[in-house]
mmCIF file of C-alpha atoms in Angstrom:
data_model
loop_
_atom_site.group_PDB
_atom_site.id
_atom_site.type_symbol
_atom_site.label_atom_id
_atom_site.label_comp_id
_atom_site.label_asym_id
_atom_site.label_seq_id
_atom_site.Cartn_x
_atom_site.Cartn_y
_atom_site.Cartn_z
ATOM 1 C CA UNK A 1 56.841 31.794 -13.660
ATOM 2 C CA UNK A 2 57.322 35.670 -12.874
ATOM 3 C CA UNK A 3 57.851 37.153 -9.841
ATOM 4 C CA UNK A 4 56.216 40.812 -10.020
ATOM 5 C CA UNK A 5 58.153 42.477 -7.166
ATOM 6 C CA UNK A 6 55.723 45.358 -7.190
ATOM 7 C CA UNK A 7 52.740 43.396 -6.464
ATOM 8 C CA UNK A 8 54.377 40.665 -4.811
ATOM 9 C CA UNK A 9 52.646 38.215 -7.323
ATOM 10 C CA UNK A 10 54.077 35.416 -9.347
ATOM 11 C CA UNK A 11 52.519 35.529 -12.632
ATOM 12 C CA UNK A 12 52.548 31.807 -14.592
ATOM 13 C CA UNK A 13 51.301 29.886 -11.091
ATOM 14 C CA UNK A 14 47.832 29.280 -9.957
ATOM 15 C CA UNK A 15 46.493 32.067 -7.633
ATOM 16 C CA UNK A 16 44.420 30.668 -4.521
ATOM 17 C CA UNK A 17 44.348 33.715 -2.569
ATOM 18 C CA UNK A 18 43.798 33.214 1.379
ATOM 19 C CA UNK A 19 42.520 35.325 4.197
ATOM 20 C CA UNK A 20 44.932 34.157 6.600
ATOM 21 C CA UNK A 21 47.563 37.096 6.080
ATOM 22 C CA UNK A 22 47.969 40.908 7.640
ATOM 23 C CA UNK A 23 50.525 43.996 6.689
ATOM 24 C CA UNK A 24 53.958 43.318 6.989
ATOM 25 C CA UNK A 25 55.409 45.552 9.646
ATOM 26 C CA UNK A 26 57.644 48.207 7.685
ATOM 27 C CA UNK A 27 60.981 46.709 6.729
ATOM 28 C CA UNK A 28 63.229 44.104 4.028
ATOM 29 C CA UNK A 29 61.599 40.233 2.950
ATOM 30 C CA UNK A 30 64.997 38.841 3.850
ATOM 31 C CA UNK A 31 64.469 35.395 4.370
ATOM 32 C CA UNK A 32 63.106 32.333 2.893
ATOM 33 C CA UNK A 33 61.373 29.252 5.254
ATOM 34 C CA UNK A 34 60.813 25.966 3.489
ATOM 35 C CA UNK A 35 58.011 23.898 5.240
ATOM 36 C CA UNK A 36 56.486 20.808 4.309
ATOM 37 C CA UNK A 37 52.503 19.847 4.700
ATOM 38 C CA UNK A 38 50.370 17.042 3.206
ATOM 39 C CA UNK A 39 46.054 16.652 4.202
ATOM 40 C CA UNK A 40 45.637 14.074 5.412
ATOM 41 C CA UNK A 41 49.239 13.380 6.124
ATOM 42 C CA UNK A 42 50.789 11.434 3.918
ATOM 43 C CA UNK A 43 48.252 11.842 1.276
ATOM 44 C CA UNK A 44 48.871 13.921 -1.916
ATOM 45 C CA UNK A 45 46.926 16.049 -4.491
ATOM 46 C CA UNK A 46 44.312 15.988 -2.120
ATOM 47 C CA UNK A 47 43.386 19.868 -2.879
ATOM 48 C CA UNK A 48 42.689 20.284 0.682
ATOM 49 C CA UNK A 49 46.151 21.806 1.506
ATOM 50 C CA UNK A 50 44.623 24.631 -0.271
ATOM 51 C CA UNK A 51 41.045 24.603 1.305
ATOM 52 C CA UNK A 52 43.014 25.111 4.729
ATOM 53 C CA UNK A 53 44.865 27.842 3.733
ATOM 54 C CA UNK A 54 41.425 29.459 2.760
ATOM 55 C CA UNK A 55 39.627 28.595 5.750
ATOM 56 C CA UNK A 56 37.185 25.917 3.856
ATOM 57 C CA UNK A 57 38.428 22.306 4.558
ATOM 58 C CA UNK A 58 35.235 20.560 5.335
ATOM 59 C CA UNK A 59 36.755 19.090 8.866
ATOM 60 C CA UNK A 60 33.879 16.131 8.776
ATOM 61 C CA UNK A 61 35.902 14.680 5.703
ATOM 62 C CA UNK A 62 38.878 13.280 7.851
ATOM 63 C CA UNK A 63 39.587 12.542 11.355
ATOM 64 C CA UNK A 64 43.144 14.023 11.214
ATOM 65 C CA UNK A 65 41.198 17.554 10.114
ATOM 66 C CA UNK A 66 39.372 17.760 13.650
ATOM 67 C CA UNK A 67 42.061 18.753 15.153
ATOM 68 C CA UNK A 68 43.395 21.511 13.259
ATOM 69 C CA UNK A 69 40.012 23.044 12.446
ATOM 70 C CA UNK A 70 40.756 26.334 14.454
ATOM 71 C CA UNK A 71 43.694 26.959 12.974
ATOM 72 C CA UNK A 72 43.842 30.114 10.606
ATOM 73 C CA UNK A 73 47.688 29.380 8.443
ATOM 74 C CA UNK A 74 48.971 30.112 5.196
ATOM 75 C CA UNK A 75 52.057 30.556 3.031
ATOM 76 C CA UNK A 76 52.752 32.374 0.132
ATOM 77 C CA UNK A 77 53.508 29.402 -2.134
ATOM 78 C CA UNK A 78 52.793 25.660 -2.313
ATOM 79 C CA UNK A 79 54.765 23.422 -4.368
ATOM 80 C CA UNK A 80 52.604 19.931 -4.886
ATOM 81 C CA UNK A 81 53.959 16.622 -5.840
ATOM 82 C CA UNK A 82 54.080 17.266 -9.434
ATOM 83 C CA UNK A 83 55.526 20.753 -9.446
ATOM 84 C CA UNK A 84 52.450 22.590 -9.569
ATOM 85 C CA UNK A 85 52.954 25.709 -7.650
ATOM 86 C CA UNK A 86 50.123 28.218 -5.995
ATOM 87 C CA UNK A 87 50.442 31.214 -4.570
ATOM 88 C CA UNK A 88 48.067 32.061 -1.710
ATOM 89 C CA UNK A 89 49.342 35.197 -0.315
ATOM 90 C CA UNK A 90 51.033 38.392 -2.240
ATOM 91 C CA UNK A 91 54.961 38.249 -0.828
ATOM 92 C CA UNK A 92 54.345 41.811 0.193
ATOM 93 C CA UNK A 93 52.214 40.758 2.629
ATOM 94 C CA UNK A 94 52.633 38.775 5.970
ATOM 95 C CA UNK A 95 51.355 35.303 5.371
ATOM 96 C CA UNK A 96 51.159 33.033 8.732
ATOM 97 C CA UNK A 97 53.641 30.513 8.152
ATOM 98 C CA UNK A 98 56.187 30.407 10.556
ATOM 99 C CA UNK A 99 54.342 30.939 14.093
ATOM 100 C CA UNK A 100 56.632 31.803 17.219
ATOM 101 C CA UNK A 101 59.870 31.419 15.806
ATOM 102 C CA UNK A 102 63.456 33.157 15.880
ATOM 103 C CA UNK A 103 66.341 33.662 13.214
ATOM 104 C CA UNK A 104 69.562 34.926 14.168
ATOM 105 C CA UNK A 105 68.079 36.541 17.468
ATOM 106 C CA UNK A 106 65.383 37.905 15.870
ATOM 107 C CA UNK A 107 61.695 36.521 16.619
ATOM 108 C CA UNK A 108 58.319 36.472 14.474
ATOM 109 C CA UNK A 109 59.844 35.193 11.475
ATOM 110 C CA UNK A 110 56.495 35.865 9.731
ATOM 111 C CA UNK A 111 57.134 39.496 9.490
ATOM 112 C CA UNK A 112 60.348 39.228 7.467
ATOM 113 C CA UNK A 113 59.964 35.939 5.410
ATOM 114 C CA UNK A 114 58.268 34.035 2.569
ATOM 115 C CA UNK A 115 57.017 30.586 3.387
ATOM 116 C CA UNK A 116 56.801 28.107 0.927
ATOM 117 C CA UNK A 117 55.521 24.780 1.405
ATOM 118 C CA UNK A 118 56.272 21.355 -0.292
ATOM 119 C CA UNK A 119 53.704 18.728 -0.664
ATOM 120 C CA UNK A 120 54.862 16.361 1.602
ATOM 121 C CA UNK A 121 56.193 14.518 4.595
ATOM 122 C CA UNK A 122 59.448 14.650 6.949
ATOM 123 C CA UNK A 123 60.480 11.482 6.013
ATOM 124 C CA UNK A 124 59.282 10.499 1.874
ATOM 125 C CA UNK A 125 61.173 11.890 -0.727
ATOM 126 C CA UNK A 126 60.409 15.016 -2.444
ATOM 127 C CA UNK A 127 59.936 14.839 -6.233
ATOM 128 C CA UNK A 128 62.154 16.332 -8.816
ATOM 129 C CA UNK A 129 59.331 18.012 -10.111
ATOM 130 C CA UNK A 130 59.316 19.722 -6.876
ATOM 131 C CA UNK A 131 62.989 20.786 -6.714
ATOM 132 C CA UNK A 132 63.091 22.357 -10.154
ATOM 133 C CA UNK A 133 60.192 24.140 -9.259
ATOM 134 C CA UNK A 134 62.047 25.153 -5.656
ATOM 135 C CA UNK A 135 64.874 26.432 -7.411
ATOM 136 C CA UNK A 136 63.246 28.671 -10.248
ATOM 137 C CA UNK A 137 61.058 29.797 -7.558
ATOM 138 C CA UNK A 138 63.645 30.578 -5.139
ATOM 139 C CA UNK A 139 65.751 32.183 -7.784
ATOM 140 C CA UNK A 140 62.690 34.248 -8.659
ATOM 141 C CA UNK A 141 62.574 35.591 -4.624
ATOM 142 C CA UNK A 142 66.358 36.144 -4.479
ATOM 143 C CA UNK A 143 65.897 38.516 -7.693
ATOM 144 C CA UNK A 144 62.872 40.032 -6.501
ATOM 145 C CA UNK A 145 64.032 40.286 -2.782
ATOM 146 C CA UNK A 146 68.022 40.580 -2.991
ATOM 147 C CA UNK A 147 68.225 40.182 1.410
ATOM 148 C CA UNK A 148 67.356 36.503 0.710
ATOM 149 C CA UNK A 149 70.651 35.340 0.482
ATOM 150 C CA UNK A 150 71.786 31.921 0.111
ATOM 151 C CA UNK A 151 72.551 32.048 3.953
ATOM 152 C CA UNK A 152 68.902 33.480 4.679
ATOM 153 C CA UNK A 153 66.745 30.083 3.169
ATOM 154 C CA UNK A 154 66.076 27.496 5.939
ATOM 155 C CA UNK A 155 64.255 24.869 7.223
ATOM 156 C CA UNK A 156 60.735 25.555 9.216
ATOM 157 C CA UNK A 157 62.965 23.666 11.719
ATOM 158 C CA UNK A 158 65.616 25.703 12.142
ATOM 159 C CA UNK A 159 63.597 28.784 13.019
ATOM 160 C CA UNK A 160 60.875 26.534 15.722
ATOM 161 C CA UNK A 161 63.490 23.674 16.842
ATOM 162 C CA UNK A 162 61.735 21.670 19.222
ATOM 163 C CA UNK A 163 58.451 22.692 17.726
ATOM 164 C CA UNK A 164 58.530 22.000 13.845
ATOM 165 C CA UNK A 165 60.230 19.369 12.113
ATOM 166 C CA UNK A 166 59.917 20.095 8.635
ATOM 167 C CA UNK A 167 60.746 20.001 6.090
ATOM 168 C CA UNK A 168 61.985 16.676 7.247
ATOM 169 C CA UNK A 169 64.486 14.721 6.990
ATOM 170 C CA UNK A 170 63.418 13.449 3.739
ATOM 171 C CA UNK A 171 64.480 17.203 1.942
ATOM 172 C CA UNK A 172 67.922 16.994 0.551
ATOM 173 C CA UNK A 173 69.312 20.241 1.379
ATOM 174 C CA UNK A 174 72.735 19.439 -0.720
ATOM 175 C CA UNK A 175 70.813 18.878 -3.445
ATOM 176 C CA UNK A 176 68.701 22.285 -3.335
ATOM 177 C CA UNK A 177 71.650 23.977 -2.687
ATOM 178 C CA UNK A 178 73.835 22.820 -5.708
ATOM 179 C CA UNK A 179 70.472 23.369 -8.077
ATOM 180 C CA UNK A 180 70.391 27.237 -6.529
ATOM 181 C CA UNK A 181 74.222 27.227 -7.367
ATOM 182 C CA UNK A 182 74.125 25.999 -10.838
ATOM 183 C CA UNK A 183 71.233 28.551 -11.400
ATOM 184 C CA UNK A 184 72.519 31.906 -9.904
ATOM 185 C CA UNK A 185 75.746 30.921 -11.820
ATOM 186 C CA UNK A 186 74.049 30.156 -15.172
ATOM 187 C CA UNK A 187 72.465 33.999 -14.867
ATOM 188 C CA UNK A 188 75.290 35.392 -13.814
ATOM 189 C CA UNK A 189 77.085 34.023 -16.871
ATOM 190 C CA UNK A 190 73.963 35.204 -18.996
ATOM 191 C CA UNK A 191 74.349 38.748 -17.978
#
């Protein structure tokens, strides 16, 4: 996978492009917001994360899909199960991702973030296919996007506490972090 920082797209993922996602207000992508999402919950490789994002989940499939049938979301990325990853909006653009939140003081996370959600639940483990793909994506962002710092990549959690849980108790955050390490090192030594 590519990250083309001029067009905001990743080249060498599947493009699902959604609706759900306006002009970012004028300013740096300078943080990074990992979520987690599964339709139905708890079910995988479903292919109706990505009919949400682009307003076509047929809600008379699944109970569960009643109630979030008004919602308009997206991210910019998912990563499934088996490290598939799709990109549904360009990261130039504001995908809706992060709803009323705050970082460091400053609210509506959307406007200065990329979202990117893992298949998933707050409490099953992710897969390793997943967290390679999280960490050659994230490296990807970080070179694109040099204000998301290692500091600057959190949890949907951390930016809605009280509101969100994801992604869950279930993501190992020591283990994402060592993997972004290990990378940014191996590059550095590269160069």
């Amino acid at each position: 996978m590519q990250l083309d920082p001029a067009s905001g797209w990743c080249q060498g993922v599947r493009i699902c492009p959604s609706p759900n996602f306006n002009a970012r207000p004028e300013g740096e992508i300078s943080l990074l917001v990992i979520h987690n999402i599964s339709l139905p919950p708890a079910q995988f490789l479903t292919g109706k994360v990505q009919e949400f994002f682009q307003n076509r989940l047929d809600v008379t499939e699944h109970p569960y899909f009643a109630g979030i049938a008004d919602l308009r979301v997206s991210a910019h990325f998912l990563i499934e199960r088996d490290g598939t990853v799709t990109q549904f909006v360009s990261c130039l653009e504001r995908a809706w991702h992060a709803g009323v939140s705050c970082f460091e003081g400053r609210e509506t996370c959307n406007d200065f973030s990329v979202g990117i959600e893992l298949e998933g639940t707050d409490d099953l483990p992710f897969t390793d296919a997943q967290y390679q793909a999280l960490t050659d994506l994230t490296r990807q962002l970080q070179s694109a996007f040099t204000g998301i710092t290692a500091q600057r990549i959190c949890g949907h959690s951390d930016i809605a506490p009280g509101r969100k849980t994801d992604p869950g108790p279930a993501f190992d955050w020591a283990r994402y972090r060592a993997a972004l390490a290990k990378a940014t090192q191996e590059e550095e030594e590269q160069q």
